[in-house]
Amino acid sequence: MRVPLSWLREYVDLPAGETGRDVAAKLVDAGLEVETVEQLGAGLKGPLVVGQVLTIEELEGFRKPIRFCTVNVGQANGTGEPQEIVCGARNFAVGDKVVVVLPGAVLPGDFAIASRKTYGKTSHGMICSGEELGMGDDGTHGIIVLPPEHEVGTDAIELLQLVDEVLDIDITPDRGYCMSLRGVAREAATAYGLPLRDPALLDVPAPNSYGYLVKVEDPAGCDRFTARTVTGLDPEARSPIWLTRRLQKAGMRPISLAVDVTNYVMLELGQPLHAYDRSRLDGAIGVRRAEQGEQFTTLDGVKRILDAEDLVITDSSGPIGLAGVMGGANTEIADSVTDPETGRVTGTTDVVIEAAHFDSVSISRTARRLKLSSEASKRFERGVDPLAGAAAAQRTVDLLVLLAGGTAEAGVTELIAPGAPRTIAMSANHPDRVAGMEYGRETVVRRLQEIGCDVYGQDELVVTVPSWRPDLAEPNDLAEEVIRLEGYGNLPSTLPQVPSGRGLTARQQLHRRVGRALAGAGYVEALSYPFLGEGVFDQLRLSAHDATRQVVRLVNPISDEEPALRTTLLPGLLGALRRNDSRGSHDLALFETGSVFRAGKEPGVAVRLPADRRPTDEEIATLDAALPAQPRYAAVVLAGAREQAGWWGKGRPADWADAVQAARSLAVEAGAELVVRQGQYGPWHPGRCAELLVTLDGVETVIGHAGELHPRVVKAMGLPARTSAMELDLDRLAAAGGEPVRAPRISTFPVATQDVALIVDTTVAASEVEAALRKGAGELLESLRLFDVFTGEQVGEGKKSLAYALRFRAADRTLTAEESTAARDAAVALAGERTGAVLRGA
């Protein structure tokens, strides 16, 4: 919501010296989010005056049309002589009043004006457009043509209100009433302790039986509907400068007088309005739900297919408007048209004004389904004052009569569904208990009255909520109002006393070690959003019955494209890899640790915890039971070069083995024994996928996978070729680790290295051979590493050679050659017994 400071001052007598930044600071203290304060006309310097075009000479021989004009600027140029100006615009004629900037002036953007020779003529100044003066788009993209009543030589800076300050306020959903000057002025008046001149306090005639006929078939969707009629409008009437400038400052484009007036009143009072050309209406106006599949063309010229939940405005011909969203093309205000033969001007002369109150949920659903967000729908979604309709209609009637010479018909239509003011019962000390400080009953009552509440009672208060505050529904809402108006900065700050000596939990320590280990291995941490769209499961080639597809869906997702909580870290990480690769970073190694969310068998319903006391253990347990399981996962993705080429060597690309090694590194940090076997799962290449297992309660359990992604997954997700990935359940890995990892004891005795090459069938996994070697080597074995795999004629068909480096060391002595050889032979013997391995060359 853009709020011009000059407009705001009409409703609140702000101190004369207050700047936009001062007002912004006050509003921020009151709980509003003021994003920027824009200085309009900053650096603007005159002379900038009203001029009248005397002559226009068309210059020939140039690529584009150029005109040489003489303009009367009065005494503004010091001589009274016509000012000679070269101009390329063509939307003005001889006799028109225009805005002229003279030499010596400076326009926004530090654009200094001086006399200069161009197109064979000397131009002494410039005839200005709205964009050149920083006024914004007026729809013409041409020169400003002023009404004829403005005198030549008048200061245009003041006339066009070019110098002002505009507050850009981000309105949160619970502050819908601030999407109007009336609402922001109320907050400013409260912040400064000044009276408010409420623009909605108007004399409104009582409804009668001879107003325009309206029939509301769905009072739940439309509980109030006001209709007023104005006739005899001058089709040539244009919006005055003050009105168009206020619309432009507020971020809206002037269109026509009738439309500008409805937009102006909406900005002023917060009540969306719509004006219908009465000559285009066919019978009574109705409000009903649309028929399924019914078609309707909106003002933007797009044909919409409606849903049975959509609320529509109708006449005898069918829908003429999407309630609270956008009007229809068949009843829009007609532009004025001049007959070239007779000179007669035709256009809309009679209008019917609609000021209605619609159900916010219905409007929100329609706007989202049709992807048709409008200024009206934004306000109805956040809540519009249902009692402001009659005043808004009256304000619109008054402005149309004043500016277009119309006549207000005596008929007033106002349909109201039965209802009663909302009341809330609250203890007078409830805000004290919520804030943790004492305000006292008098302060509580005073603050509630300042926001428009009626308050009765002593220790137990009965609060009648104002019609413009639909967000106030319970005592905690009222307590929040008292606290914010008293100042969040005045709340006491008490830090909890943390027991000394506890430090990080074992789970937190593991997460930090995992992060350090992966960062030390060259991975960069990437934090992704915990949301996903279910279409990504098809891209990852997950089966229809995969548990990963069982998601927790959000009731109010940030994005309709990602409405569910993630069940895997891969989509977010792969998205980050894709974005970085598309921006020229091709050698990538990313990791993330974070929670995934597993849906329970039955969706739980969370209880609402109290805010004025500590929740009980039972309430916390009930809340925890309703939450989805949130195990912690770790994942890595790799693409491009793993080792860079240079003078030291050729380098090498990242591959599936790097992903497997990342899993092994995590197992070391967790102190767990990780088993790596060939596997096959969803997004991974069936021939280059490793299954990651640990032993839990005596049973081998799969906790993740690693390897190269399937080419179809790479293509579907737009990833670099041969992208590899690893993902595992970090909590299960930690559970398999048992005791905390202890630093190894450093032996002072030398190591004994023995290399063995074993020939096995190609179907035997290297991990099985490795496990047998470890078991057979015994306690003297310090480490075991596979350093070569060979296949060929030398080892025979269907065979492969696996070469291992075994390191032996004793903690208390130097091993003899006989001891290390015996340990090696024992390892080879057990490998032969379990896997059929034969020592190569034996």
Short mmCIF file of C-alpha atoms in Angstrom, two decimals, residues 7 19 59 112 133 143 156 240 330 335 390 405 424 475 526 747 759 773 777 779 839:
data_model
loop_
_atom_site.label_atom_id
_atom_site.label_comp_id
_atom_site.label_asym_id
_atom_site.label_seq_id
_atom_site.Cartn_x
_atom_site.Cartn_y
_atom_site.Cartn_z
CA TRP A 7 -2.92 12.78 1.38
CA THR A 19 9.05 13.94 7.53
CA LEU A 59 10.22 19.53 -39.75
CA ALA A 112 19.84 19.60 -16.37
CA LEU A 133 8.67 14.45 -14.47
CA ILE A 143 3.00 15.01 -23.53
CA ALA A 156 3.66 23.46 -12.59
CA PRO A 240 -8.95 16.65 -12.27
CA ASN A 330 -20.25 -6.33 -21.32
CA ASP A 335 -15.00 5.70 -23.42
CA ALA A 390 -22.97 2.84 2.22
CA GLY A 405 -22.12 17.34 -13.41
CA ILE A 424 -15.12 -10.97 23.17
CA PRO A 475 -8.64 -12.47 23.98
CA ALA A 526 23.34 -25.57 0.42
CA SER A 747 50.89 -45.69 18.04
CA ILE A 759 40.79 -63.43 -8.13
CA LEU A 773 39.60 -59.88 4.86
CA ALA A 777 43.13 -60.31 9.61
CA GLU A 779 43.06 -57.09 15.69
CA LEU A 839 45.45 -65.46 -4.45
#
